[in-house]
XYZ file of C-alpha atoms in Angstrom:
230
model
C -21.722 -105.818 -43.383
C -25.889 -105.237 -44.003
C -26.696 -107.475 -41.690
C -25.476 -105.117 -38.907
C -29.040 -103.755 -39.398
C -30.312 -106.419 -37.529
C -28.259 -105.191 -34.399
C -28.779 -101.510 -34.771
C -32.656 -102.006 -35.125
C -32.441 -103.426 -31.679
C -30.269 -100.694 -30.239
C -32.247 -97.499 -32.135
C -35.729 -99.674 -31.362
C -34.887 -99.638 -27.277
C -33.556 -95.825 -27.617
C -36.187 -94.119 -29.811
C -39.201 -96.609 -29.059
C -38.502 -97.499 -25.015
C -38.695 -101.040 -25.140
C -36.261 -102.892 -23.520
C -35.428 -106.606 -24.565
C -34.642 -108.893 -22.094
C -31.131 -110.315 -21.823
C -31.407 -113.318 -23.626
C -33.504 -111.345 -26.166
C -30.282 -109.214 -26.784
C -28.171 -112.457 -27.548
C -30.742 -113.701 -29.727
C -31.077 -110.409 -31.817
C -27.102 -110.673 -32.143
C -27.424 -114.506 -32.608
C -29.600 -113.237 -35.766
C -27.086 -111.659 -37.406
C -24.653 -114.170 -36.943
C -26.457 -116.983 -38.429
C -27.889 -114.448 -41.882
C -24.268 -113.257 -42.023
C -22.558 -117.308 -41.642
C -25.294 -118.061 -44.784
C -24.139 -115.948 -46.466
C -20.246 -116.594 -46.477
C -19.307 -118.310 -49.123
C -16.236 -120.724 -48.406
C -12.218 -120.399 -49.164
C -12.777 -122.534 -52.202
C -15.132 -120.059 -53.592
C -12.962 -116.696 -52.786
C -10.152 -115.678 -51.085
C -9.819 -116.660 -46.845
C -7.640 -112.866 -46.880
C -10.846 -110.606 -48.814
C -12.859 -110.160 -45.765
C -10.386 -107.360 -44.949
C -9.147 -106.344 -48.860
C -11.994 -103.180 -48.815
C -11.241 -100.160 -48.015
C -12.258 -99.358 -44.613
C -14.030 -96.549 -46.431
C -16.218 -99.603 -47.800
C -16.808 -100.606 -44.015
C -17.834 -97.517 -42.707
C -20.260 -96.751 -45.616
C -21.812 -100.182 -44.343
C -22.279 -99.116 -40.990
C -24.089 -95.950 -42.184
C -25.840 -97.918 -44.074
C -27.034 -99.993 -41.413
C -28.315 -97.371 -39.001
C -29.693 -94.969 -41.803
C -31.227 -98.534 -42.512
C -32.499 -99.055 -39.263
C -33.049 -95.867 -38.639
C -35.915 -95.711 -41.326
C -37.147 -98.742 -39.800
C -37.606 -97.399 -36.379
C -39.146 -93.980 -37.187
C -41.565 -95.741 -39.615
C -42.469 -97.703 -36.792
C -43.060 -94.280 -34.532
C -45.432 -92.466 -37.608
C -47.484 -95.635 -37.577
C -48.525 -96.464 -34.121
C -48.662 -92.710 -32.986
C -51.782 -91.676 -33.334
C -55.056 -94.109 -34.089
C -55.497 -92.840 -37.980
C -56.238 -96.193 -40.580
C -53.941 -98.223 -41.103
C -54.220 -97.561 -45.112
C -54.492 -93.922 -44.738
C -51.442 -93.835 -43.363
C -50.140 -95.976 -45.905
C -51.525 -93.529 -48.868
C -49.774 -90.611 -46.611
C -46.232 -92.422 -46.495
C -46.494 -93.872 -49.909
C -47.153 -90.003 -51.274
C -43.846 -88.990 -50.835
C -42.546 -91.378 -53.270
C -44.793 -90.680 -55.856
C -44.576 -87.072 -55.844
C -40.271 -87.536 -56.459
C -40.874 -90.501 -58.924
C -43.151 -87.642 -60.871
C -40.336 -85.437 -60.560
C -37.611 -87.571 -62.142
C -40.385 -88.350 -65.545
C -40.969 -85.064 -65.873
C -37.314 -83.754 -65.649
C -36.728 -86.793 -68.119
C -39.496 -85.205 -70.475
C -37.560 -81.598 -70.397
C -34.117 -83.103 -71.171
C -35.259 -85.174 -74.335
C -37.688 -81.998 -75.718
C -40.738 -84.002 -75.124
C -39.472 -86.624 -78.073
C -41.720 -89.786 -76.944
C -44.223 -87.279 -75.597
C -45.202 -86.796 -72.199
C -45.027 -89.408 -69.261
C -48.494 -90.539 -68.364
C -48.768 -91.135 -72.111
C -46.293 -93.925 -71.769
C -46.557 -94.541 -68.509
C -47.485 -98.570 -69.258
C -45.047 -99.430 -72.215
C -43.896 -102.596 -71.937
C -45.712 -103.768 -69.472
C -47.028 -107.719 -69.564
C -48.254 -110.056 -67.125
C -44.983 -110.530 -65.544
C -44.831 -106.902 -64.730
C -48.175 -106.847 -63.209
C -47.224 -109.928 -61.278
C -43.773 -108.520 -59.474
C -45.984 -105.006 -58.814
C -48.559 -107.249 -57.308
C -46.153 -109.206 -55.056
C -43.905 -105.663 -54.100
C -47.553 -104.155 -53.317
C -48.083 -107.094 -50.971
C -44.942 -106.993 -49.502
C -45.492 -103.123 -49.076
C -48.969 -103.688 -47.287
C -47.541 -107.026 -45.328
C -44.832 -104.811 -43.612
C -46.967 -102.031 -42.923
C -49.248 -104.460 -41.479
C -46.153 -105.813 -39.085
C -45.095 -101.734 -37.891
C -48.658 -101.168 -36.536
C -49.201 -104.405 -34.818
C -46.480 -105.300 -34.124
C -42.653 -103.967 -33.812
C -39.421 -104.248 -36.229
C -37.829 -107.210 -34.571
C -40.434 -109.063 -35.950
C -39.992 -107.251 -39.244
C -36.622 -108.171 -39.087
C -37.376 -111.855 -38.007
C -39.423 -112.190 -40.824
C -36.796 -110.710 -43.258
C -34.477 -112.616 -42.338
C -35.965 -115.959 -42.523
C -37.994 -114.983 -45.680
C -34.329 -114.665 -47.245
C -33.415 -118.121 -45.714
C -36.242 -119.683 -47.060
C -35.661 -117.706 -50.669
C -32.115 -119.141 -50.585
C -33.334 -123.043 -50.094
C -35.988 -122.189 -52.663
C -33.587 -121.643 -55.351
C -32.503 -124.989 -55.101
C -35.239 -126.364 -57.685
C -35.412 -123.730 -60.102
C -31.821 -121.988 -60.220
C -30.069 -125.151 -59.538
C -28.491 -123.564 -56.525
C -25.997 -125.603 -54.471
C -26.853 -125.136 -50.569
C -23.514 -124.765 -48.614
C -22.408 -126.188 -44.957
C -22.621 -122.101 -43.925
C -26.435 -122.006 -45.150
C -27.246 -125.189 -43.583
C -25.520 -123.716 -40.567
C -27.189 -120.103 -40.818
C -30.819 -121.428 -40.977
C -30.112 -123.280 -37.347
C -28.451 -120.899 -35.595
C -31.345 -118.003 -36.955
C -34.024 -120.970 -35.954
C -32.044 -121.028 -32.454
C -32.462 -117.105 -31.698
C -36.264 -116.950 -33.565
C -36.741 -119.334 -30.380
C -34.598 -117.869 -27.892
C -35.967 -114.065 -28.746
C -40.064 -115.392 -28.659
C -40.310 -118.516 -26.477
C -41.834 -117.885 -22.961
C -38.441 -117.622 -20.128
C -39.063 -121.044 -18.574
C -39.059 -122.716 -21.891
C -35.035 -121.464 -22.091
C -34.151 -121.971 -18.605
C -34.379 -124.611 -16.040
C -36.529 -123.544 -13.190
C -36.478 -125.248 -10.206
C -39.464 -127.762 -9.153
C -41.101 -126.402 -6.117
C -42.931 -128.485 -3.833
C -47.016 -127.629 -2.886
C -46.641 -128.165 1.015
C -49.810 -129.153 2.576
C -52.282 -126.453 4.214
C -53.729 -128.089 6.910
C -49.604 -129.242 7.890
C -49.246 -125.492 8.436
C -52.152 -124.524 10.692
C -50.850 -122.896 13.786
C -52.340 -124.249 17.061
C -53.106 -122.331 20.092
C -51.491 -123.733 22.948
C -54.458 -122.471 25.365
C -57.048 -124.495 23.954
C -54.587 -127.772 22.951
C -55.922 -130.531 25.098
């Protein structure tokens, strides 16, 4: 159900940012959602075949709501990033300030609930940090900057494609360190997503066979004045 955010992103992208994808691009967006979903579907040997409809209707409604809110957040962030010519880094500071404020508020609340037994939060902020923790932070920070660059200089559709391809690449790379067993659904999903990627970004003449035009000789169409014709 989470993959529905690919389609809802395209719809909100059209409604709020006034960018109209072509019919082929709409088909590519739907195909991307199908491909990412196919890559995650388990076979009947791993899960019961009727498990798709075993979830209560509230679960599906919440899944659709989550997809819509995720797409709305992405589209609105792109709108904020592109509405002025401020520095990208200043815009990032503005966006992340909200997260910093809410996180600090939670730390302060935990201090008051615990009676400051472990001291104020700023004294234990980096407790338990090691090289792995710093590498994870560096990775997440770099990812955030890359996403903001996509929002500023590209659009949400490019972000959706990059996220989907990263997910598929992660599944493929998991074969070696985690002994992940690739499934037929994964290979089919990768093929479908690659077709969707080509459909969305390729030039139209690469997708549709255009009839070849025969260039005519311009000299054969020069009008002749009958009065001067000898």
